[in-house]
CSV table of C-alpha atoms and ligand atoms in Angstrom, one decimal:
chain,number,residue,atom,x,y,z
A,1,MET,CA,32.0,-11.0,-44.9
A,2,SER,CA,30.2,-12.1,-41.7
A,3,LEU,CA,31.4,-11.1,-38.3
A,4,GLU,CA,31.9,-14.8,-37.4
A,5,LYS,CA,34.5,-15.1,-40.2
A,6,LEU,CA,36.4,-12.3,-38.7
A,7,GLY,CA,36.5,-14.2,-35.5
A,8,PHE,CA,34.1,-11.9,-33.8
A,9,GLY,CA,31.5,-14.6,-33.0
A,10,LEU,CA,31.2,-13.5,-29.4
A,11,VAL,CA,30.7,-9.9,-30.5
A,12,ALA,CA,28.0,-10.9,-32.9
A,13,ASP,CA,26.3,-13.0,-30.2
A,14,LEU,CA,26.4,-9.9,-27.9
A,15,PHE,CA,25.0,-7.8,-30.7
A,16,ARG,CA,22.1,-10.1,-31.3
A,17,PHE,CA,21.5,-10.3,-27.5
A,18,ASN,CA,21.6,-6.6,-27.3
A,19,TRP,CA,19.2,-6.3,-30.2
A,20,ILE,CA,16.7,-8.5,-28.4
A,21,ARG,CA,17.3,-6.5,-25.2
A,22,ARG,CA,16.9,-3.2,-27.1
A,23,ARG,CA,13.6,-4.4,-28.5
A,24,ALA,CA,12.4,-5.4,-25.0
A,25,PHE,CA,13.6,-2.0,-23.7
A,26,VAL,CA,11.6,-0.2,-26.4
A,27,THR,CA,8.5,-2.2,-25.5
A,28,VAL,CA,8.9,-1.5,-21.8
A,29,VAL,CA,9.3,2.3,-22.4
A,30,ALA,CA,6.3,2.3,-24.7
A,31,LEU,CA,4.3,0.5,-22.0
A,32,LEU,CA,5.5,3.0,-19.3
A,33,ILE,CA,4.5,6.0,-21.4
A,34,ALA,CA,1.1,4.4,-22.1
A,35,ALA,CA,0.7,3.7,-18.3
A,36,SER,CA,1.7,7.3,-17.4
A,37,ILE,CA,-1.0,8.6,-19.7
A,38,VAL,CA,-3.6,6.2,-18.4
A,39,ALA,CA,-2.4,6.2,-14.8
A,40,PRO,CA,-3.7,9.6,-13.6
A,41,ALA,CA,-7.2,8.7,-14.7
A,42,ILE,CA,-7.0,5.5,-12.6
A,43,ALA,CA,-5.1,7.0,-9.6
A,44,ALA,CA,-7.3,10.1,-9.4
A,45,GLU,CA,-10.3,8.2,-8.1
A,46,THR,CA,-13.1,10.4,-7.0
A,47,VAL,CA,-14.3,9.9,-3.4
A,48,ALA,CA,-17.1,11.7,-1.6
A,49,ILE,CA,-17.2,12.3,2.1
A,50,VAL,CA,-20.7,12.9,3.4
A,51,ALA,CA,-21.4,14.0,7.0
A,52,ALA,CA,-24.1,15.9,8.9
A,53,HIS,CA,-21.7,18.8,10.0
A,54,LEU,CA,-18.7,20.4,8.5
A,55,ILE,CA,-16.3,22.9,10.1
A,56,ASP,CA,-14.1,24.1,7.3
A,57,GLY,CA,-11.4,25.8,9.4
A,58,LYS,CA,-12.3,29.3,8.1
A,59,SER,CA,-16.0,30.0,8.4
A,60,ASP,CA,-17.4,31.3,11.7
A,61,GLN,CA,-20.2,28.8,11.6
A,62,ALA,CA,-20.4,25.0,11.0
A,63,ARG,CA,-22.2,24.0,7.8
A,64,HIS,CA,-24.6,21.1,7.4
A,65,ASP,CA,-25.4,18.2,5.2
A,66,LEU,CA,-22.7,18.7,2.7
A,67,ALA,CA,-20.5,16.4,0.5
A,68,VAL,CA,-16.8,16.9,0.0
A,69,LEU,CA,-15.6,15.7,-3.3
A,70,ILE,CA,-12.0,14.5,-3.5
A,71,GLU,CA,-10.1,13.6,-6.6
A,72,GLY,CA,-6.7,11.9,-5.9
A,73,ASP,CA,-5.1,13.9,-3.1
A,74,ARG,CA,-7.1,17.1,-3.6
A,75,ILE,CA,-10.5,18.5,-2.6
A,76,VAL,CA,-12.3,19.5,-5.8
A,77,ALA,CA,-15.7,20.6,-4.6
A,78,ILE,CA,-18.0,21.1,-1.6
A,79,GLY,CA,-21.7,21.1,-2.0
A,80,ASP,CA,-25.1,19.3,-1.6
A,81,VAL,CA,-25.1,15.6,-2.1
A,82,GLU,CA,-26.4,16.2,-5.6
A,83,ILE,CA,-22.9,17.2,-6.7
A,84,ILE,CA,-21.7,13.6,-6.2
A,85,PRO,CA,-21.2,12.0,-9.7
A,86,ALA,CA,-22.6,8.5,-10.3
A,87,ASP,CA,-20.4,5.6,-9.4
A,88,THR,CA,-18.4,7.7,-6.9
A,89,ARG,CA,-17.2,5.9,-3.8
A,90,VAL,CA,-19.0,7.5,-0.9
A,91,ILE,CA,-17.7,7.6,2.7
A,92,ASP,CA,-20.8,8.2,4.7
A,93,LEU,CA,-19.9,9.5,8.2
A,94,GLY,CA,-23.5,9.9,9.2
A,95,SER,CA,-24.1,12.3,12.1
A,96,ALA,CA,-20.3,13.1,12.5
A,97,THR,CA,-18.6,16.4,12.2
A,98,ILE,CA,-15.8,16.7,9.7
A,99,LEU,CA,-12.9,19.2,10.1
A,100,PRO,CA,-9.6,19.9,8.5
A,101,GLY,CA,-6.7,17.7,9.7
A,102,LEU,CA,-5.4,19.1,12.9
A,103,ILE,CA,-2.0,20.8,13.0
A,104,ASP,CA,0.2,20.8,16.1
A,105,THR,CA,2.9,23.4,15.7
A,106,HIS,CA,5.0,22.5,18.7
A,107,VAL,CA,5.9,18.8,19.3
A,108,HIS,CA,8.9,16.8,20.5
A,109,PRO,CA,8.1,13.2,19.2
A,110,LEU,CA,11.5,11.8,20.1
A,111,ILE,CA,11.1,12.5,23.8
A,112,ARG,CA,10.1,9.5,25.7
A,113,GLU,CA,10.6,10.4,29.4
A,114,ASP,CA,10.2,13.4,31.7
A,115,ASP,CA,13.9,13.7,32.2
A,116,TYR,CA,14.5,14.5,28.5
A,117,GLN,CA,17.6,16.5,29.3
A,118,THR,CA,19.6,13.3,29.7
A,119,ASP,CA,17.3,10.9,27.9
A,120,HIS,CA,19.0,11.7,24.6
A,121,LEU,CA,22.2,10.1,26.0
A,122,ARG,CA,20.6,6.6,26.3
A,123,GLU,CA,19.6,5.8,22.7
A,124,SER,CA,21.2,5.8,19.3
A,125,SER,CA,20.0,8.2,16.7
A,126,ALA,CA,18.7,5.2,14.8
A,127,ALA,CA,16.6,4.0,17.8
A,128,LYS,CA,15.2,7.5,18.2
A,129,ALA,CA,14.3,7.7,14.5
A,130,LEU,CA,12.3,4.4,14.7
A,131,ARG,CA,10.6,5.5,17.9
A,132,GLY,CA,10.0,9.0,16.6
A,133,LEU,CA,8.4,7.5,13.4
A,134,LYS,CA,6.0,5.5,15.6
A,135,ALA,CA,5.2,8.5,17.6
A,136,VAL,CA,4.3,10.7,14.6
A,137,GLN,CA,2.3,7.9,13.1
A,138,ASP,CA,0.3,7.6,16.4
A,139,SER,CA,-0.2,11.4,16.2
A,140,LEU,CA,-1.6,11.0,12.7
A,141,HIS,CA,-4.0,8.3,13.9
A,142,ALA,CA,-5.1,10.7,16.6
A,143,GLY,CA,-6.1,13.3,13.9
A,144,TRP,CA,-2.9,15.4,13.6
A,145,THR,CA,-2.1,15.4,9.9
A,146,SER,CA,0.7,18.0,10.2
A,147,LEU,CA,3.3,18.6,12.9
A,148,ARG,CA,6.1,21.0,13.5
A,149,ILE,CA,8.9,19.4,15.3
A,150,VAL,CA,10.6,22.2,17.4
A,151,GLY,CA,14.0,20.8,18.2
A,152,ASP,CA,14.2,17.3,19.6
A,153,THR,CA,16.4,15.1,21.7
A,154,ASP,CA,18.7,13.8,19.1
A,155,VAL,CA,22.3,14.9,18.6
A,156,PHE,CA,22.0,14.0,14.9
A,157,TYR,CA,19.1,14.5,12.6
A,158,ALA,CA,16.6,11.8,13.2
A,159,PRO,CA,13.5,14.1,12.8
A,160,VAL,CA,14.8,15.2,9.4
A,161,GLU,CA,15.2,11.5,8.4
A,162,ILE,CA,11.6,10.7,9.6
A,163,ARG,CA,10.3,13.6,7.5
A,164,ARG,CA,12.3,12.4,4.4
A,165,ALA,CA,11.1,8.8,4.8
A,166,ILE,CA,7.4,10.0,5.0
A,167,ASP,CA,7.9,12.4,2.1
A,168,ARG,CA,9.4,9.6,-0.1
A,169,GLY,CA,6.4,7.4,0.7
A,170,LEU,CA,8.3,4.8,2.6
A,171,PHE,CA,6.0,5.1,5.5
A,172,VAL,CA,2.5,6.6,6.1
A,173,GLY,CA,2.9,9.6,8.5
A,174,PRO,CA,1.9,13.2,9.0
A,175,ARG,CA,3.3,16.1,7.1
A,176,LEU,CA,6.3,17.3,9.0
A,177,ALA,CA,8.2,20.7,9.4
A,178,VAL,CA,11.4,20.2,11.3
A,179,ALA,CA,13.7,22.3,13.4
A,180,PRO,CA,16.3,19.6,14.2
A,181,HIS,CA,17.7,21.1,17.4
A,182,TYR,CA,17.1,24.1,19.7
A,183,LEU,CA,20.0,26.6,19.7
A,184,SER,CA,20.9,27.5,23.3
A,185,ILE,CA,23.7,29.5,25.0
A,186,THR,CA,26.0,27.8,27.4
A,187,GLY,CA,24.0,27.3,30.6
A,188,GLY,CA,20.7,27.9,28.7
A,189,GLY,CA,17.6,25.7,28.5
A,190,GLY,CA,19.3,23.4,25.9
A,191,ASP,CA,22.4,22.8,28.0
A,192,ILE,CA,22.7,20.2,30.8
A,193,ASN,CA,23.4,22.3,33.8
A,194,PHE,CA,23.1,19.8,36.7
A,195,PHE,CA,26.2,17.7,36.2
A,196,SER,CA,29.6,18.4,37.8
A,197,PRO,CA,32.0,20.6,35.8
A,198,GLU,CA,34.2,17.6,35.1
A,199,GLN,CA,31.5,16.0,32.9
A,200,HIS,CA,31.6,17.1,29.3
A,201,LEU,CA,28.3,15.6,28.0
A,202,ILE,CA,26.8,16.3,24.6
A,203,ALA,CA,23.8,18.5,25.4
A,204,ASP,CA,20.3,17.9,24.0
A,205,GLY,CA,20.4,21.5,22.6
A,206,LEU,CA,23.0,22.9,20.2
A,207,ILE,CA,25.2,25.1,22.4
A,208,VAL,CA,26.3,28.2,20.6
A,209,ASP,CA,28.0,31.4,22.0
A,210,GLY,CA,28.7,34.5,20.0
A,211,ALA,CA,27.5,35.6,16.6
A,212,ASP,CA,30.0,33.4,14.6
A,213,GLU,CA,28.9,30.2,16.4
A,214,VAL,CA,25.2,31.1,15.9
A,215,ARG,CA,25.7,31.8,12.2
A,216,ARG,CA,27.6,28.4,11.8
A,217,ALA,CA,24.9,26.5,13.7
A,218,VAL,CA,22.1,28.1,11.6
A,219,ARG,CA,24.0,27.1,8.4
A,220,GLU,CA,24.5,23.6,9.7
A,221,GLU,CA,20.9,23.1,10.6
A,222,ILE,CA,19.8,24.1,7.2
A,223,LYS,CA,22.6,22.1,5.5
A,224,TYR,CA,21.3,18.9,7.1
A,225,GLY,CA,17.7,19.5,6.2
A,226,GLY,CA,16.2,21.8,8.8
A,227,ASP,CA,13.0,23.6,7.7
A,228,TRP,CA,13.0,25.9,10.8
A,229,ILE,CA,15.5,27.4,13.2
A,230,LYS,CA,14.6,27.2,16.8
A,231,LEU,CA,16.2,29.5,19.3
A,232,LEU,CA,16.0,29.3,23.1
A,233,VAL,CA,15.9,33.0,23.6
A,234,THR,CA,15.2,32.9,27.3
A,235,GLY,CA,15.5,30.3,30.1
A,236,ALA,CA,13.0,27.5,30.2
A,237,PHE,CA,10.4,25.8,32.5
A,238,MET,CA,11.4,22.2,32.0
A,239,SER,CA,15.2,22.4,32.0
A,240,ALA,CA,17.3,22.4,35.2
A,241,GLY,CA,19.5,25.2,36.3
A,242,ASP,CA,18.3,28.2,34.2
A,243,ASN,CA,15.7,30.9,34.7
A,244,PRO,CA,12.8,31.5,32.3
A,245,LYS,CA,12.9,35.2,33.2
A,246,ASP,CA,16.4,35.6,31.9
A,247,VAL,CA,17.2,36.7,28.4
A,248,HIS,CA,19.9,34.4,27.0
A,249,PHE,CA,20.9,35.4,23.5
A,250,SER,CA,22.3,38.9,23.1
A,251,PRO,CA,20.5,41.2,20.6
A,252,GLU,CA,23.5,40.7,18.3
A,253,GLU,CA,23.2,36.9,18.4
A,254,LEU,CA,19.5,37.1,17.7
A,255,GLU,CA,20.0,39.5,14.8
A,256,VAL,CA,22.6,37.2,13.2
A,257,ALA,CA,20.4,34.1,13.6
A,258,VAL,CA,17.4,35.7,12.0
A,259,ALA,CA,19.4,37.4,9.3
A,260,GLU,CA,21.2,34.2,8.3
A,261,ALA,CA,18.1,32.0,8.3
A,262,THR,CA,16.1,34.6,6.4
A,263,ARG,CA,18.9,34.9,3.8
A,264,LEU,CA,18.6,31.1,3.3
A,265,GLY,CA,14.8,31.2,3.2
A,266,VAL,CA,14.2,29.5,6.5
A,267,PRO,CA,11.9,30.9,9.2
A,268,VAL,CA,12.9,31.2,12.9
A,269,MET,CA,10.9,30.4,16.0
A,270,ALA,CA,11.8,31.7,19.4
A,271,HIS,CA,11.2,29.9,22.7
A,272,ALA,CA,10.7,32.9,24.9
A,273,HIS,CA,9.1,33.4,28.4
A,274,SER,CA,10.4,36.7,29.7
A,275,ALA,CA,8.7,39.9,28.4
A,276,GLU,CA,12.1,41.4,27.4
A,277,GLY,CA,13.2,38.2,25.5
A,278,ILE,CA,9.9,38.1,23.6
A,279,LYS,CA,10.2,41.7,22.6
A,280,GLN,CA,13.9,41.3,21.4
A,281,ALA,CA,12.9,38.2,19.4
A,282,VAL,CA,9.9,40.0,17.8
A,283,ARG,CA,12.1,43.0,16.9
A,284,ALA,CA,14.7,40.7,15.4
A,285,GLY,CA,12.0,39.3,13.1
A,286,VAL,CA,11.2,35.7,14.3
A,287,ARG,CA,8.1,34.2,12.8
A,288,SER,CA,6.7,32.7,16.1
A,289,ILE,CA,7.1,33.1,19.8
A,290,GLU,CA,6.8,29.8,21.7
A,291,HIS,CA,5.2,29.9,25.2
A,292,GLY,CA,5.2,33.7,25.7
A,293,THR,CA,4.4,33.3,29.4
A,294,PHE,CA,5.3,36.8,30.6
A,295,LEU,CA,4.2,38.7,27.5
A,296,ASP,CA,3.4,42.3,28.4
A,297,ALA,CA,1.3,45.0,26.7
A,298,GLU,CA,4.2,46.4,24.7
A,299,GLY,CA,5.1,42.8,23.6
A,300,VAL,CA,1.5,42.3,22.4
A,301,ARG,CA,1.6,45.6,20.5
A,302,LEU,CA,4.9,44.6,18.8
A,303,MET,CA,3.5,41.1,17.9
A,304,VAL,CA,0.5,42.7,16.2
A,305,GLU,CA,2.6,45.2,14.4
A,306,HIS,CA,5.1,42.6,13.2
A,307,GLY,CA,2.5,39.9,12.5
A,308,THR,CA,4.3,37.5,14.8
A,309,TYR,CA,2.5,34.2,15.7
A,310,LEU,CA,2.2,33.0,19.3
A,311,VAL,CA,2.2,29.3,20.2
A,312,PRO,CA,1.4,29.4,24.0
A,313,THR,CA,1.5,25.6,24.7
A,314,ILE,CA,-0.8,26.1,27.7
A,315,TYR,CA,-2.1,22.7,28.6
A,316,ILE,CA,1.2,21.0,29.2
A,317,GLY,CA,1.6,23.0,32.4
A,318,ASP,CA,-1.8,21.8,33.6
A,319,PHE,CA,-0.8,18.2,32.7
A,320,TYR,CA,2.2,18.4,35.0
A,321,ILE,CA,0.3,20.2,37.8
A,322,TYR,CA,-2.7,17.8,37.7
A,323,GLU,CA,-1.5,14.5,36.1
A,324,ARG,CA,2.2,14.2,36.9
A,325,PRO,CA,2.8,16.4,40.0
A,326,ASP,CA,5.3,13.8,41.3
A,327,ALA,CA,7.4,13.6,38.0
A,328,GLU,CA,10.8,13.7,39.5
A,329,ALA,CA,12.6,15.4,36.6
A,330,GLN,CA,9.8,18.0,36.2
A,331,GLN,CA,9.5,19.5,39.6
A,332,LYS,CA,10.6,22.9,38.3
A,333,MET,CA,7.9,22.6,35.6
A,334,VAL,CA,5.3,21.7,38.2
A,335,GLU,CA,6.3,24.6,40.5
A,336,LEU,CA,6.6,27.3,37.9
A,337,SER,CA,3.4,26.2,36.1
A,338,MET,CA,1.4,26.5,39.4
A,339,LYS,CA,3.0,29.8,40.3
A,340,TYR,CA,2.4,31.6,37.0
A,341,ARG,CA,-0.7,29.8,35.6
A,342,ASP,CA,-3.1,32.8,36.2
A,343,GLU,CA,-0.6,35.4,35.0
A,344,PHE,CA,0.2,33.3,31.9
A,345,LEU,CA,-3.5,32.8,31.0
A,346,ALA,CA,-4.2,36.5,31.5
A,347,ASN,CA,-1.3,37.4,29.2
A,348,ILE,CA,-2.4,35.0,26.5
A,349,GLY,CA,-6.0,36.4,26.9
A,350,ALA,CA,-4.7,39.9,26.3
A,351,ALA,CA,-2.9,38.7,23.2
A,352,ILE,CA,-6.0,37.0,21.8
A,353,ARG,CA,-8.1,40.1,22.4
A,354,ALA,CA,-5.5,42.3,20.7
A,355,GLY,CA,-5.6,40.1,17.6
A,356,VAL,CA,-2.2,38.3,17.9
A,357,LYS,CA,-2.3,35.3,15.7
A,358,VAL,CA,-2.3,32.3,18.1
A,359,ALA,CA,-1.7,28.7,16.9
A,360,VAL,CA,-2.1,25.4,18.6
A,361,GLY,CA,1.1,23.7,20.0
A,362,SER,CA,1.0,21.0,22.6
A,363,ASP,CA,4.7,20.8,23.5
A,364,PHE,CA,4.2,17.1,24.2
A,365,GLY,CA,6.5,14.2,23.5
A,366,GLY,CA,6.4,10.7,24.9
A,367,TYR,CA,2.8,10.6,25.9
A,368,ASP,CA,-0.4,9.4,24.3
A,369,PRO,CA,-1.0,11.9,21.5
A,370,LEU,CA,-4.8,11.9,22.3
A,371,ILE,CA,-4.1,14.4,25.1
A,372,ASN,CA,-2.5,16.9,22.8
A,373,ALA,CA,-6.0,18.0,21.8
A,374,ARG,CA,-6.6,19.3,25.3
A,375,GLU,CA,-4.8,22.5,24.1
A,376,PHE,CA,-8.0,23.5,22.4
A,377,ALA,CA,-9.9,23.8,25.7
A,378,SER,CA,-7.0,25.7,27.3
A,379,LEU,CA,-7.1,28.3,24.5
A,380,VAL,CA,-10.8,28.7,25.2
A,381,GLU,CA,-10.0,29.2,28.9
A,382,ALA,CA,-7.6,31.9,27.8
A,383,GLY,CA,-10.3,33.7,25.9
A,384,MET,CA,-10.9,32.1,22.5
A,385,THR,CA,-14.3,30.9,21.3
A,386,PRO,CA,-14.3,27.2,20.5
A,387,MET,CA,-14.4,28.0,16.8
A,388,GLN,CA,-11.3,30.3,17.2
A,389,ALA,CA,-9.5,27.5,19.0
A,390,ILE,CA,-10.3,25.1,16.2
A,391,GLN,CA,-9.0,27.6,13.7
A,392,ALA,CA,-5.8,28.0,15.8
A,393,GLY,CA,-5.2,24.3,15.2
A,394,THR,CA,-6.1,24.3,11.5
A,395,SER,CA,-6.1,27.4,9.3
A,396,VAL,CA,-4.0,29.7,11.6
A,397,ALA,CA,-1.5,26.9,12.2
A,398,ALA,CA,-1.2,26.3,8.5
A,399,GLU,CA,-0.5,30.0,7.9
A,400,LEU,CA,2.2,29.9,10.6
A,401,LEU,CA,3.9,27.0,8.7
A,402,GLU,CA,3.4,28.8,5.4
A,403,TRP,CA,1.3,25.8,4.2
A,404,ASP,CA,-2.0,27.6,3.9
A,405,ASP,CA,-1.9,27.1,0.2
A,406,ARG,CA,-2.3,23.4,0.7
A,407,VAL,CA,-3.7,22.5,4.2
A,408,GLY,CA,-5.6,24.0,7.1
A,409,THR,CA,-9.1,24.4,5.6
A,410,ILE,CA,-11.6,22.2,3.8
A,411,GLU,CA,-11.8,24.1,0.5
A,412,ALA,CA,-11.6,23.2,-3.2
A,413,GLY,CA,-8.0,23.1,-4.3
A,414,LYS,CA,-6.6,22.1,-0.9
A,415,LEU,CA,-5.0,18.7,-0.1
A,416,ALA,CA,-7.6,16.3,1.3
A,417,ASP,CA,-6.5,16.3,5.0
A,418,ILE,CA,-9.8,15.6,6.7
A,419,ILE,CA,-10.8,14.2,10.1
A,420,ALA,CA,-14.1,13.5,11.8
A,421,VAL,CA,-15.4,13.3,15.3
A,422,SER,CA,-18.7,11.7,16.2
A,423,GLY,CA,-20.0,14.6,18.4
A,424,ASP,CA,-20.1,18.4,18.2
A,425,PRO,CA,-16.6,19.8,19.0
A,426,LEU,CA,-18.1,23.3,19.3
A,427,GLU,CA,-20.1,22.0,22.3
A,428,ASP,CA,-17.4,19.8,23.7
A,429,LEU,CA,-13.8,20.3,22.5
A,430,SER,CA,-12.7,17.0,24.1
A,431,GLU,CA,-14.4,15.4,21.0
A,432,LEU,CA,-11.0,16.2,19.3
A,433,GLU,CA,-9.4,13.7,21.7
A,434,ARG,CA,-11.7,11.0,20.1
A,435,VAL,CA,-11.1,11.4,16.3
A,436,ILE,CA,-12.9,8.6,14.5
A,437,PHE,CA,-11.8,9.2,10.9
A,438,VAL,CA,-8.5,10.4,9.4
A,439,MET,CA,-7.7,11.1,5.8
A,440,LYS,CA,-4.3,12.5,4.7
A,441,ASP,CA,-3.6,13.5,1.1
A,442,GLY,CA,-6.8,11.8,0.0
A,443,ALA,CA,-5.9,8.4,1.5
A,444,VAL,CA,-7.9,7.0,4.4
A,445,VAL,CA,-5.6,6.4,7.4
A,446,LYS,CA,-8.3,5.6,10.0
A,447,ALA,CA,-12.0,4.8,9.5
A,448,PRO,CA,-14.8,4.2,12.0
B,501,ZN,ZN1,8.9,22.6,23.5
């Protein structure tokens, strides 16, 4: 007895239709499986980069006339040009110097103006996300293949969304590690201290007082995708109404912040200028000290002992002194940078000589990302060799971010984040302001 005779014609039609669909489905699945077997062989194209000079981010000397072989997103070999297999696509950069992609461990890409403390009130989170995306893409084109965003001017989580969009492949952009906000005490560097008490504005920082609020804020930052926790442990140079020589968080608040973040597997960075604030943060177990202006001998000793990284962000002070001395919202920054410049450089010099691990961080946001590379020359002024400065912005920065298993050096097994400059950066570090070639994850982003 047929299905039609039972009055199930429609069901039979559906069954036949489904049978055809099922056959189509099986065919598609078979094709997909076949494609997934064949695809890696097609996708993992071998590319060779050839250049006269190579700074690998690790060795003390530049190496010469080498080829870097890349398969897919990874570096597979470095050697003489003879290692290049036949039919390999060769990117010949001639007399250029190739280096690992640069890593800036202290950026604020959502900032667009000098008066960042109220700028965040003018734009929606969506607008900030779009502008921030453009800013990090511009940084990538300037040679910065990885960035750590260290709290930014969005009440919501735009930097996290930018990172997710890039990670999902929706946009080309640098590799991002994100602290969504800076945690600040009431009246601290993340608060807005210059309005009348009648105003209850949302601050650019996350204002937390007492151990419970600190703990909750740490949990929320991590809940919404933060990779890092940023604490404003002391007052700041750029914010109005607070003193960088004051310690803001209590030892108890610091301890809770670090303990909670550590328990959840997230590292902590501490913005700290005052000597005492630096020491309290190091003792509490933060992974990096940002700025470190008034670092003293005991602080240096503690940082070496604890293996704490230092991100001094030197050049931005000079930028405001020499390039923007009239910036209305940054008069405190200009004044303090001038007053403490020599002391700051001497303290960073002492840290470098003692073996504190120092990483490149520009602290810029809202300006042409080409100037971020001026931090390299500032580190040399503080006491590094040019090669040490380059390592501070490549291998050491990668270690700070715990990404040294994948980036920071040009070595077999690492992701192919490679840049090139036409001159010799060891002779003239400003070459790093004129990057001519950028590759991230084996994909060419910028070519001469
Ligand atoms: Zn900063």
